[in-house]
mmCIF file of C-alpha atoms and ligand atoms in Angstrom:
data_model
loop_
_atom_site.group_PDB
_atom_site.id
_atom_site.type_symbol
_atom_site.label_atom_id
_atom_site.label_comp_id
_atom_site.label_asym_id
_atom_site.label_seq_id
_atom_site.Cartn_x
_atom_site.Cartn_y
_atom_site.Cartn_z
ATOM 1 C CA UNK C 29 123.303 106.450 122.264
ATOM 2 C CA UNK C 30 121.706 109.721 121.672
ATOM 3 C CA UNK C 31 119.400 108.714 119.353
ATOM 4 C CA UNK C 32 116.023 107.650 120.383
ATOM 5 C CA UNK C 33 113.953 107.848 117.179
ATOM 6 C CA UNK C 34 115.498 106.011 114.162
ATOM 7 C CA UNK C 35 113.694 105.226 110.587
ATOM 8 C CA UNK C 36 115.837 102.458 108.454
ATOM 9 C CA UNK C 37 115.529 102.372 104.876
ATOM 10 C CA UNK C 38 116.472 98.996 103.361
ATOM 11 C CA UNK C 39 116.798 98.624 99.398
ATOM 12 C CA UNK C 40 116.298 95.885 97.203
ATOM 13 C CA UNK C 41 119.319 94.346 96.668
ATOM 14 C CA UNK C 42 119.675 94.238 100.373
ATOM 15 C CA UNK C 43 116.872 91.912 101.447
ATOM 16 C CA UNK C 44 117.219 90.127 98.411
ATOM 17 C CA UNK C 45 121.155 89.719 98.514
ATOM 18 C CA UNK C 46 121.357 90.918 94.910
ATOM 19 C CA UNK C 47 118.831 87.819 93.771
ATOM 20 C CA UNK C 48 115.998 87.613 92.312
ATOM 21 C CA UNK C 49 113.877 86.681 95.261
ATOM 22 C CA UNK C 50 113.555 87.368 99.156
ATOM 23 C CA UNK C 51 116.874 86.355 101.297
ATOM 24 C CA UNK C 52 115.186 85.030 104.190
ATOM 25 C CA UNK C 53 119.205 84.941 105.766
ATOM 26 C CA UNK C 54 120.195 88.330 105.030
ATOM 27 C CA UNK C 55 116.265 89.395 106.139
ATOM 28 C CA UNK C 56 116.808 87.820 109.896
ATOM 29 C CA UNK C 57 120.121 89.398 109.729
ATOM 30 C CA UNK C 58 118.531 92.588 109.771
ATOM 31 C CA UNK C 59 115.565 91.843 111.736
ATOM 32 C CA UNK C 60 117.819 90.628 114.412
ATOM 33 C CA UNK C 61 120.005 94.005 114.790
ATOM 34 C CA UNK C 62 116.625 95.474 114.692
ATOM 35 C CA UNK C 63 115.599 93.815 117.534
ATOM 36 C CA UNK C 64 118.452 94.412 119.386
ATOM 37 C CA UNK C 65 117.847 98.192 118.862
ATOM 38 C CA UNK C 66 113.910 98.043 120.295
ATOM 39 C CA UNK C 67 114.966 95.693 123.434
ATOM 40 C CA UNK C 68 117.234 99.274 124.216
ATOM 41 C CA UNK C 69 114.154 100.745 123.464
ATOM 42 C CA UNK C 70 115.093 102.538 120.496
ATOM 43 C CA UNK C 71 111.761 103.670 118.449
ATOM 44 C CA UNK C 72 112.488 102.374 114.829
ATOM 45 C CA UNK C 73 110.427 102.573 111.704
ATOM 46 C CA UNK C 74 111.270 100.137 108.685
ATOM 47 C CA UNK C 75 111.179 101.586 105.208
ATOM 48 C CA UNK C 76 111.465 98.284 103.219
ATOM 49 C CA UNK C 77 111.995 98.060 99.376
ATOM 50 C CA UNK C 78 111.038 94.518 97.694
ATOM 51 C CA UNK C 79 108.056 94.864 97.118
ATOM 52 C CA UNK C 80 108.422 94.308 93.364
ATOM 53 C CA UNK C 81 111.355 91.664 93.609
ATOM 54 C CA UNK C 82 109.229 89.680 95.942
ATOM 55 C CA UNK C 83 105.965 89.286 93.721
ATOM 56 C CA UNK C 84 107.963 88.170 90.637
ATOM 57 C CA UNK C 85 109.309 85.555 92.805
ATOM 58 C CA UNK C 86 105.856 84.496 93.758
ATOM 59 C CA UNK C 87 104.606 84.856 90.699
ATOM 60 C CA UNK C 88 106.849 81.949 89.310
ATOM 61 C CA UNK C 89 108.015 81.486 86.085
ATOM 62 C CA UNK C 90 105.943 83.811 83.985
ATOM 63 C CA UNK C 91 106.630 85.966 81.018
ATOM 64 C CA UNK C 92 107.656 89.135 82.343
ATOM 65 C CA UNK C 93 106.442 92.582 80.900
ATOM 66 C CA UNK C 94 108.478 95.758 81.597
ATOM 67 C CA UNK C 95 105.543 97.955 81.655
ATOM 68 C CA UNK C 96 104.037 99.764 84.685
ATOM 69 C CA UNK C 97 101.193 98.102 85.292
ATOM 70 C CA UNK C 98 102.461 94.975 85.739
ATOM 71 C CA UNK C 99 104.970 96.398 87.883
ATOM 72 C CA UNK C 100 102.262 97.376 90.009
ATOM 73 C CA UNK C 101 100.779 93.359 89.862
ATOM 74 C CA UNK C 102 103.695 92.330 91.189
ATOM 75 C CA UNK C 103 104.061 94.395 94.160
ATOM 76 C CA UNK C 104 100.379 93.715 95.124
ATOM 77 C CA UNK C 105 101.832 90.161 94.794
ATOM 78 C CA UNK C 106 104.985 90.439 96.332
ATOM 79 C CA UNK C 107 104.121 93.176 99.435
ATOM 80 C CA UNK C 108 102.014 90.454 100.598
ATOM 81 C CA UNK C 109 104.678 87.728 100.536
ATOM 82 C CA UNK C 110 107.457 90.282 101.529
ATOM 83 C CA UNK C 111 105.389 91.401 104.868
ATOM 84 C CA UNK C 112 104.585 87.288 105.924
ATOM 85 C CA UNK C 113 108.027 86.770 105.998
ATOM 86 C CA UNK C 114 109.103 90.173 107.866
ATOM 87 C CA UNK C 115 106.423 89.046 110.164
ATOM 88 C CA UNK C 116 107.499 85.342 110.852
ATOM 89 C CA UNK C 117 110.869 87.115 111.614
ATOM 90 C CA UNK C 118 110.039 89.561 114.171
ATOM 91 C CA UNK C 119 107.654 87.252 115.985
ATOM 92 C CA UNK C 120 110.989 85.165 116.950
ATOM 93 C CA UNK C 121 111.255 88.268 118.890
ATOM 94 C CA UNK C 122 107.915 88.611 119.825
ATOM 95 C CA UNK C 123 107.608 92.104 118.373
ATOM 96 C CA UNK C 124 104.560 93.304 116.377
ATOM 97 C CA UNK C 125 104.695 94.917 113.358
ATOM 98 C CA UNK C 126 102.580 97.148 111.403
ATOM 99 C CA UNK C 127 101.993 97.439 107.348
ATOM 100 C CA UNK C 128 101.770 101.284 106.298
ATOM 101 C CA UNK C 129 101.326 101.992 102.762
ATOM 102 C CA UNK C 130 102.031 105.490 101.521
ATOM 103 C CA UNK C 131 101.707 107.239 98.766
ATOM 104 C CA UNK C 132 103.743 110.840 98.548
ATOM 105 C CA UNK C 133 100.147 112.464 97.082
ATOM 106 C CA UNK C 134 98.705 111.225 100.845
ATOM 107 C CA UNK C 135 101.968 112.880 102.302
ATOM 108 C CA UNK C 136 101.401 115.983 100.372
ATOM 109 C CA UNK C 137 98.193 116.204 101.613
ATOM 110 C CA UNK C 138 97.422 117.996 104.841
ATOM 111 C CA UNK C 139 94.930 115.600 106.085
ATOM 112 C CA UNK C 140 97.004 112.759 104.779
ATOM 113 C CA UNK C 141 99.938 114.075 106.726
ATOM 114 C CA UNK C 142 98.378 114.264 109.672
ATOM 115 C CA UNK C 143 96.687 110.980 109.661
ATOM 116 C CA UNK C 144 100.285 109.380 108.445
ATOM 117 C CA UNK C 145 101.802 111.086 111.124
ATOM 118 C CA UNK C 146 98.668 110.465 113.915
ATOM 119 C CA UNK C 147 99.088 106.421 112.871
ATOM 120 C CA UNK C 148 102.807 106.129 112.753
ATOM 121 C CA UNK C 149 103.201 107.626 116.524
ATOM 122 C CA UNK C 150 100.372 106.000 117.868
ATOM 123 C CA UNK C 151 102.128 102.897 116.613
ATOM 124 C CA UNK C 152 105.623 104.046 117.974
ATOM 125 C CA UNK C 153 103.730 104.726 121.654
ATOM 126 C CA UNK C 154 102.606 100.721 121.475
ATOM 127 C CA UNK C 155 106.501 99.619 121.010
ATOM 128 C CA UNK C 156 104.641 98.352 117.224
ATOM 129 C CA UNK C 157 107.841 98.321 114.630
ATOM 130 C CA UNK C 158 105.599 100.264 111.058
ATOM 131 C CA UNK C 159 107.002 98.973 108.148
ATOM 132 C CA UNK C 160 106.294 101.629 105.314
ATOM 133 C CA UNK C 161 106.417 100.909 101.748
ATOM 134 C CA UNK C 162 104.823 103.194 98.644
ATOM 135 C CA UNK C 163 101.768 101.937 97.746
ATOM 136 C CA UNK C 164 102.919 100.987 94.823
ATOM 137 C CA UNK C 165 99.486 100.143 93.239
ATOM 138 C CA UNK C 166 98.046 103.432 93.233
ATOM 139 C CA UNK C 167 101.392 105.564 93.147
ATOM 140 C CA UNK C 168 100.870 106.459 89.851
ATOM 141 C CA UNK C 169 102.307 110.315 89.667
ATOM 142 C CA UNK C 170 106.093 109.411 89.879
ATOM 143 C CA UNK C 171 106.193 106.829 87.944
ATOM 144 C CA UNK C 172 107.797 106.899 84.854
ATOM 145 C CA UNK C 173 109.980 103.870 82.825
ATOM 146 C CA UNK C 174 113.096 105.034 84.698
ATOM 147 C CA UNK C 175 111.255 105.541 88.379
ATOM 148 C CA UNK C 176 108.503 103.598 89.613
ATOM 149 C CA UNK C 177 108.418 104.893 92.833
ATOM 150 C CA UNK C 178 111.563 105.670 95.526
ATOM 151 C CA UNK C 179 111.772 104.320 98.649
ATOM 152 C CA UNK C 180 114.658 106.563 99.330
ATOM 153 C CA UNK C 181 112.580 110.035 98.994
ATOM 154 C CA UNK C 182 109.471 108.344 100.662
ATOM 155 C CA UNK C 183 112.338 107.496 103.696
ATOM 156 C CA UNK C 184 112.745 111.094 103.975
ATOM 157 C CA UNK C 185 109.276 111.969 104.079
ATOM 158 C CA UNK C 186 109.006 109.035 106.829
ATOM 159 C CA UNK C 187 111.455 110.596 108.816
ATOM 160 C CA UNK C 188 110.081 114.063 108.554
ATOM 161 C CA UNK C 189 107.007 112.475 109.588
ATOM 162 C CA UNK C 190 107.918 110.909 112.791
ATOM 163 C CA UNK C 191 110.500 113.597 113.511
ATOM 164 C CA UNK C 192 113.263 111.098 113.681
ATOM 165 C CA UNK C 193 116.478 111.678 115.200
ATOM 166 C CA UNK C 194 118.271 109.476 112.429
ATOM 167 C CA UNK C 195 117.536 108.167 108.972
ATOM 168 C CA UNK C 196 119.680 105.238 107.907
ATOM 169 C CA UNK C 197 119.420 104.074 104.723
ATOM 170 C CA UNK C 198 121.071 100.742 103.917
ATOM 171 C CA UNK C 199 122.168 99.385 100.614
ATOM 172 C CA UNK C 200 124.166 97.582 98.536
ATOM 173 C CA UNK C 201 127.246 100.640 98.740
ATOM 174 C CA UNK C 202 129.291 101.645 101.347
ATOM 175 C CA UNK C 203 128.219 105.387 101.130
ATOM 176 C CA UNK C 204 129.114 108.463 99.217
ATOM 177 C CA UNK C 205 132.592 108.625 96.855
ATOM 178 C CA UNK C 206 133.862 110.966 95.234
ATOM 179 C CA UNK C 207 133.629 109.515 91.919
ATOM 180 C CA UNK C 208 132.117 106.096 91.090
ATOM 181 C CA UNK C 209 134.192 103.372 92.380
ATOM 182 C CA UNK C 210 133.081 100.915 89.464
ATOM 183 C CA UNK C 211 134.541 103.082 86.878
ATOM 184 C CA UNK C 212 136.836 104.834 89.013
ATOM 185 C CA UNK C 213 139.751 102.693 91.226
ATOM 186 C CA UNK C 214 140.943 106.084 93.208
ATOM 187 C CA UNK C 215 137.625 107.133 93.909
ATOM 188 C CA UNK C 216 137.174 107.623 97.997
ATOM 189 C CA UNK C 217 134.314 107.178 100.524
ATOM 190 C CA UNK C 218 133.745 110.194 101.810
ATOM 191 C CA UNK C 219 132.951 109.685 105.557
ATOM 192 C CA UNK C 220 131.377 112.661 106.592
ATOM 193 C CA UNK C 221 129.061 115.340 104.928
ATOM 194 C CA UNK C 222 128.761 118.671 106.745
ATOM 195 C CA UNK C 223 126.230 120.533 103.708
ATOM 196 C CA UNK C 224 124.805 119.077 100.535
ATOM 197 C CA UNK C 225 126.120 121.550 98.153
ATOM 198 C CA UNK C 226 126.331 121.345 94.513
ATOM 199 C CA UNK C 227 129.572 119.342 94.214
ATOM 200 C CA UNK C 228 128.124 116.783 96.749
ATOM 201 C CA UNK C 229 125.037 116.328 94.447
ATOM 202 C CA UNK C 230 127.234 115.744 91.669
ATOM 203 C CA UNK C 231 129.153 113.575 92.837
ATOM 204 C CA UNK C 232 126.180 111.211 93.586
ATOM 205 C CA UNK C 233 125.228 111.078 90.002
ATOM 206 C CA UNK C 234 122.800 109.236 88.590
ATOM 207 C CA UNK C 235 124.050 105.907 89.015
ATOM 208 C CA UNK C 236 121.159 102.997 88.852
ATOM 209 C CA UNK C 237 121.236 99.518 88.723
ATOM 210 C CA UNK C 238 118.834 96.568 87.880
ATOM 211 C CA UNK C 239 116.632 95.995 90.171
ATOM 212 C CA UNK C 240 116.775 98.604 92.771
ATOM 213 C CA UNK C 241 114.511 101.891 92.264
ATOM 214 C CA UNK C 242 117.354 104.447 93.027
ATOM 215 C CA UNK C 243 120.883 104.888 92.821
ATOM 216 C CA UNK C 244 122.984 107.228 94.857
ATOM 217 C CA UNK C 245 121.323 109.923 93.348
ATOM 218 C CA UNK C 246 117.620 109.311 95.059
ATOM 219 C CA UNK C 247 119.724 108.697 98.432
ATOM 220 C CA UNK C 248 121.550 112.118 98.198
ATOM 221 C CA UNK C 249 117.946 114.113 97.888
ATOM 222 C CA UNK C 250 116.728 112.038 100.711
ATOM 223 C CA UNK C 251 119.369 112.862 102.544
ATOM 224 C CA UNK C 252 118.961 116.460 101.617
ATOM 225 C CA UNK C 253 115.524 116.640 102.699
ATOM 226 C CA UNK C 254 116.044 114.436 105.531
ATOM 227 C CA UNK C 255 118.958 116.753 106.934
ATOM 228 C CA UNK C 256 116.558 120.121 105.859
ATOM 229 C CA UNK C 257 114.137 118.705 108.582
ATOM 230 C CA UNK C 258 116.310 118.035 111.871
ATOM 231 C CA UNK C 259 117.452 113.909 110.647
ATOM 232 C CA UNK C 260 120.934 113.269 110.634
ATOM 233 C CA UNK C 261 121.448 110.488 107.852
ATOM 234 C CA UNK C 262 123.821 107.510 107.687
ATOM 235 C CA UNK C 263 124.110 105.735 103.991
ATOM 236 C CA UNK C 264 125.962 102.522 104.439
ATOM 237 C CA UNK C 265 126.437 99.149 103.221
ATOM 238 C CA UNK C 266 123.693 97.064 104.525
ATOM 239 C CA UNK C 267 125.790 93.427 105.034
ATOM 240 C CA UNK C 268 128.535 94.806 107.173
ATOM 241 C CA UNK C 269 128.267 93.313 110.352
ATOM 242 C CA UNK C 270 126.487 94.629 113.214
ATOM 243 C CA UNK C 271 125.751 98.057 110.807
ATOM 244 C CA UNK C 272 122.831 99.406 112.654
ATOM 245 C CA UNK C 273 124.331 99.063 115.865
ATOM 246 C CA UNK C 274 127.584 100.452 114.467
ATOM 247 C CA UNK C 275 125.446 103.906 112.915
ATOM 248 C CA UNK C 276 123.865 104.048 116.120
ATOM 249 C CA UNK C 277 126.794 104.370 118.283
ATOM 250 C CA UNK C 278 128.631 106.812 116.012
ATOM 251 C CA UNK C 279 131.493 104.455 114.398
ATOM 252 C CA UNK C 280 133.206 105.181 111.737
ATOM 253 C CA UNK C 281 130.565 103.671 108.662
ATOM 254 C CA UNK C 282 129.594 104.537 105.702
ATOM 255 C CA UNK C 283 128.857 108.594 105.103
ATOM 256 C CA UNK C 284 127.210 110.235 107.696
ATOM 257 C CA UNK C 285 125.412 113.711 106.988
ATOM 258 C CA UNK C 286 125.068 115.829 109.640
ATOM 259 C CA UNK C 287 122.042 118.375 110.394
ATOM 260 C CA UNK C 288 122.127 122.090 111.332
ATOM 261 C CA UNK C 289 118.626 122.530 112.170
ATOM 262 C CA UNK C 290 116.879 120.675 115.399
ATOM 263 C CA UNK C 291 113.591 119.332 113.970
ATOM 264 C CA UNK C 292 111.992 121.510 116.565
ATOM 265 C CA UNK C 293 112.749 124.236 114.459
ATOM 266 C CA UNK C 294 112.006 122.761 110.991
ATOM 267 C CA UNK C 295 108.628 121.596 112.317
ATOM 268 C CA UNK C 296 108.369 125.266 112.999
ATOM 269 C CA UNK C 297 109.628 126.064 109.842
ATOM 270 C CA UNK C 298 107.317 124.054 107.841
ATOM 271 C CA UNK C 299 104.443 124.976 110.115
ATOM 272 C CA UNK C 300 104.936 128.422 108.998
ATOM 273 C CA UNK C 301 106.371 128.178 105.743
ATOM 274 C CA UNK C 302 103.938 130.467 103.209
ATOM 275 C CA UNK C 303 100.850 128.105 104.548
ATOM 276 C CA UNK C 304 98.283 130.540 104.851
ATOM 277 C CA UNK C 305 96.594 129.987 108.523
ATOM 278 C CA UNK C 306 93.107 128.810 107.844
ATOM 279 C CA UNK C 307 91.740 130.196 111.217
ATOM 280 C CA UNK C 308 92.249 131.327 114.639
ATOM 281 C CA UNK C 309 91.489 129.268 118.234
ATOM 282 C CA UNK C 310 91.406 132.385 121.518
ATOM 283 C CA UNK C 311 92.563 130.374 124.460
ATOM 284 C CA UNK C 312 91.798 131.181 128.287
ATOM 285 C CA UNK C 313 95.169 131.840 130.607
ATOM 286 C CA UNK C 314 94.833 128.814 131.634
ATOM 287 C CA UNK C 315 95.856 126.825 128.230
ATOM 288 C CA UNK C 316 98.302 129.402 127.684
ATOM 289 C CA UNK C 317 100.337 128.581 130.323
ATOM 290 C CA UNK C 318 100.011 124.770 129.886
ATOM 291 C CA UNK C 319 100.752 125.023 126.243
ATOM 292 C CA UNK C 320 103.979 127.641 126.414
ATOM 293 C CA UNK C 321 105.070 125.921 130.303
ATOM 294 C CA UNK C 322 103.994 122.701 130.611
ATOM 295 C CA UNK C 323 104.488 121.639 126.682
ATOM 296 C CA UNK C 324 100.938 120.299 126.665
ATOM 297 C CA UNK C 325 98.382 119.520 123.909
ATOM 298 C CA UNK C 326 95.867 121.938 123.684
ATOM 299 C CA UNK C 327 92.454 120.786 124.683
ATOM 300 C CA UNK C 328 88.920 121.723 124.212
ATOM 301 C CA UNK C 329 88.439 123.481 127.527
ATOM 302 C CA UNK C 330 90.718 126.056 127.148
ATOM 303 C CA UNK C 331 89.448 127.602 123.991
ATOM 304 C CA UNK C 332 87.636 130.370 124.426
ATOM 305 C CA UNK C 333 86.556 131.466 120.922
ATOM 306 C CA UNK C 334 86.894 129.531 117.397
ATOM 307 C CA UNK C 335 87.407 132.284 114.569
ATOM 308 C CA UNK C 336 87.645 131.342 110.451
ATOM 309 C CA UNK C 337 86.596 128.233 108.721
ATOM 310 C CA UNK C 338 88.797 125.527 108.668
ATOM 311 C CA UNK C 339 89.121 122.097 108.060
ATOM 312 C CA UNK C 340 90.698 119.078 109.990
ATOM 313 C CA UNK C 341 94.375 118.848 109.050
ATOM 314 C CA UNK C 342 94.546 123.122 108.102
ATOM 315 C CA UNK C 343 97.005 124.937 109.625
ATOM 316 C CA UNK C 344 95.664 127.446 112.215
ATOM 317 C CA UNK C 345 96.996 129.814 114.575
ATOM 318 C CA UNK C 346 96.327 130.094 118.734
ATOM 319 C CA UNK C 347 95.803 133.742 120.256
ATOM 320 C CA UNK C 348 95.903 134.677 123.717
ATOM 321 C CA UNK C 349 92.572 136.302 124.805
ATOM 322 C CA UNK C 350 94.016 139.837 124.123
ATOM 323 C CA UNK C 351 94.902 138.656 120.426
ATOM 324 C CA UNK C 352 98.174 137.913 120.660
ATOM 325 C CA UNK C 353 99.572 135.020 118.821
ATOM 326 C CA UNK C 354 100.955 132.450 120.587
ATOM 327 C CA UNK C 355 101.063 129.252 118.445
ATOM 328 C CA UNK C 356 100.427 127.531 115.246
ATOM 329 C CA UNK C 357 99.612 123.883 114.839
ATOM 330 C CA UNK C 358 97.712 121.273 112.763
ATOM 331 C CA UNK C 359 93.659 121.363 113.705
ATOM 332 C CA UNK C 360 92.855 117.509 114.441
ATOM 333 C CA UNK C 361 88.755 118.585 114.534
ATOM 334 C CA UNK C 362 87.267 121.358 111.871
ATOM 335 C CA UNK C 363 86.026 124.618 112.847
ATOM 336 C CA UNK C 364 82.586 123.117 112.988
ATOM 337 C CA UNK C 365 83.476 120.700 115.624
ATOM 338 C CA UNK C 366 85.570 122.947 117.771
ATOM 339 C CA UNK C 367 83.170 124.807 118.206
ATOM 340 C CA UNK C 368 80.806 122.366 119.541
ATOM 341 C CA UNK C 369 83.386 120.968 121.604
ATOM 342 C CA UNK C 370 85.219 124.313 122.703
ATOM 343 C CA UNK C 371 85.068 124.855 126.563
ATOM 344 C CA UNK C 372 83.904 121.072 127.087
ATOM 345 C CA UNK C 373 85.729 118.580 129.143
ATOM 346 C CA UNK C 374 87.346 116.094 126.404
ATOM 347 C CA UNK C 375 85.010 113.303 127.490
ATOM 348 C CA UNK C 376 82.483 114.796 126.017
ATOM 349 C CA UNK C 377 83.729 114.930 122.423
ATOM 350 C CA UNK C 378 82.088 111.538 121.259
ATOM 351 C CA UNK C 379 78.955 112.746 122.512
ATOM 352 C CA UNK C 380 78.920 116.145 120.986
ATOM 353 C CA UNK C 381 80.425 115.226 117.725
ATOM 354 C CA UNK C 382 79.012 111.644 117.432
ATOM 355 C CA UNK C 383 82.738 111.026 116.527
ATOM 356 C CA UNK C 384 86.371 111.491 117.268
ATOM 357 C CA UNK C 385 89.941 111.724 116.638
ATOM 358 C CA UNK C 386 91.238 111.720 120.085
ATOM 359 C CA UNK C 387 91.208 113.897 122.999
ATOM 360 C CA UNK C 388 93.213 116.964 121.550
ATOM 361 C CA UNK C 389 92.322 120.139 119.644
ATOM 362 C CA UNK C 390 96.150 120.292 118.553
ATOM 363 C CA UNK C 391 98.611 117.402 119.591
ATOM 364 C CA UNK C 392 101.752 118.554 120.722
ATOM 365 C CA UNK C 393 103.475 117.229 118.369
ATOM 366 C CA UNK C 394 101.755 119.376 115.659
ATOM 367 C CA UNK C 395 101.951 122.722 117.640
ATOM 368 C CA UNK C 396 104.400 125.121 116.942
ATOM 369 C CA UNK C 397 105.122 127.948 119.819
ATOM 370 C CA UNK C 398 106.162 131.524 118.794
HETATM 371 N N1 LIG Z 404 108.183 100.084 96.357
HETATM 372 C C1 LIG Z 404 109.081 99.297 95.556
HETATM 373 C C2 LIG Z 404 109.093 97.853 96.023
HETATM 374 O O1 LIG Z 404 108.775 97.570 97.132
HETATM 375 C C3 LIG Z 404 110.513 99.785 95.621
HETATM 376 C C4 LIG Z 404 110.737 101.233 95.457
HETATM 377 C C5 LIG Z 404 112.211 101.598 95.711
HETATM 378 O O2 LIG Z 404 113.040 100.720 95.891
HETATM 379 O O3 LIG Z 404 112.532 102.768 95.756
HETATM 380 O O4 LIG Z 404 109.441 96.969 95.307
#
């Protein structure tokens, strides 16, 4: 298995098998492959859908409104119920799990990103299984009558987040065809997708259907984005037996869309793409060569010299003490605090600062070298 760092997006109809409330069999189903994937030590992040579905079900029999706002009641109903239950089922396992709201306007949001990104690895490192959903009760700027939300887009973002090596998004079809099969008998599944182009796009359409957010249109941007940023994607039909392990080990399943960019280089990418570096960090010899040899973090001793005015979660770039760039990254502490903190030993942040958001100037994982 070459993939090490997996985000799963499971729809609607999926956990609810098409009903109008949670399916606690078809849940453990899915909990149980997922399980089987972490004991290989497979890092996985849930994107779970049902949010919506779940709160109406708690909610009883009640007249039900179609507007937005009540949309929004139910999932602050139903997240609740939705999350018990994925919790009951992964502590069969013993595995902890983690709730992480998002909203895309927190995604699109440097600091947001970063403290997104910060929370889901940190959970990853403690072998903690995040399940994400939209926080659906403030996510107000997408929503319109015919999209409250997507869970498929917000998988991509996920993905780009963690830097996973695979998104698969499970749902109630069996991938990509080349026309719709419900109105079309010789349409075919497509099995592999080398390049979202036009045609591809098109062939998606806009399909929808009741109570899921997205049809194969949502899942073909995701997997746009998603393949734009280094994540191979897998769409396939969530109830086929054994799926995850299936996707994982490179059967034949569903439509699989391959990448042609490592995420190395999209991180890069994005790092540099028209963002306007806030400020500049000089760094001794010594950080250079444990940043560009040894693949570390860079840490306050090392810096030399904070130039510009920045903020935490800016982009900045690193110079070598002759002014030569060597790196750009995500600041985790403000020009402000660097400064107090530059050429101090990293135990002495807390002191300095009177707080702190971990030992590192720029994680690793945030630093792009040039
Ligand atoms: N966040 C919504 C829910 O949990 C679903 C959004 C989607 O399926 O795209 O009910």
């Amino acid at each position: 298995m070459h993939y090490r760092r997996v985000v799963v997006k499971l729809g609607t109809n999926l956990i609810t098998g098409g009903t109008d409330t949670l399916n606690v069999e078809a849940m453990t189903n899915l909990v149980n492959q997922i399980a089987n994937l972490r004991r290989k030590k497979i890092e996985l992040v849930l994107v779970s859908s049902g949010a919506i579905t779940a709160g109406r079900e708690k909610l009883g029999k009640v007249k039900e409104r179609k507007d937005i706002p009540y949309k929004q009641v139910l999932a602050a109903i139903g997240q609740n119920h939705m999350m018990n239950t994925y919790e009951s089922l992964f502590k069969a396992h013993e595995m902890t799990i983690a709730q992480t709201l998002l909203t895309k306007t927190d995604l699109s949001d440097r600091q947001g990103y970063l403290n997104a990104r910060n929370t889901l690895m940190a959970l990853l490192e403690l072998g903690v299984v995040p399940i994400v959903n939209e926080n659906d009760v403030v996510a107000i700027d997408e929503i319109d009558e015919l999209k409250f939300g997507d869970n498929d887009n917000l998988s991509a973002m996920v993905s780009n987040l963690v830097d996973a090596d695979l998104l698969i998004i499970l749902s109630d079809v069996a991938g990509l065809y080349t026309a719709d099969p419900e109105m079309n008998p010789s349409a075919e599944l497509l099995h592999s997708v080398d390049k979202i182009t036009p045609e591809i796009e098109k062939m998606a359409g806009k399909t929808r259907n009741k109570r899921a957010t997205g049809g194969m249109g949502t899942k073909i941007e995701a997997a746009k984005k998603a393949t734009a940023s280094g994540t191979t994607v897998i769409i396939a039909y969530g109830q086929e037996t054994d799926v995850l392990e299936k996707a994982m080990n490179g059967k034949k399943i569903g439509t699989l869309f391959s990448t042609n960019t490592s995420k190395l280089e999209s991180r890069k990418r994005w790092l540099l793409s028209g963002l306007s570096s806030k400020g500049r960090l000089i760094i001794d010899n010594g950080a250079v060569v444990a940043l560009t040899q040894q693949n570390t973090s860079l840490l306050p001793p090392g810096i030399m010299e904070v130039q510009g005015n920045f903020k935490r979660g800016d982009i900045i770039t690193i110079a070598n003490s002759n002014g030569s760039k060597v790196a750009c990254g995500i600041a985790n502490y403000s020009s402000q605090d660097t400064n107090k903190i530059k050429g101090q030993n990293s135990d002495s942040i807390m002191e300095a600062l009177g707080h702190e958001y971990g030992d590192e100037i720029i994680h690793r994982n945030n630093l792009a070298m040039l």
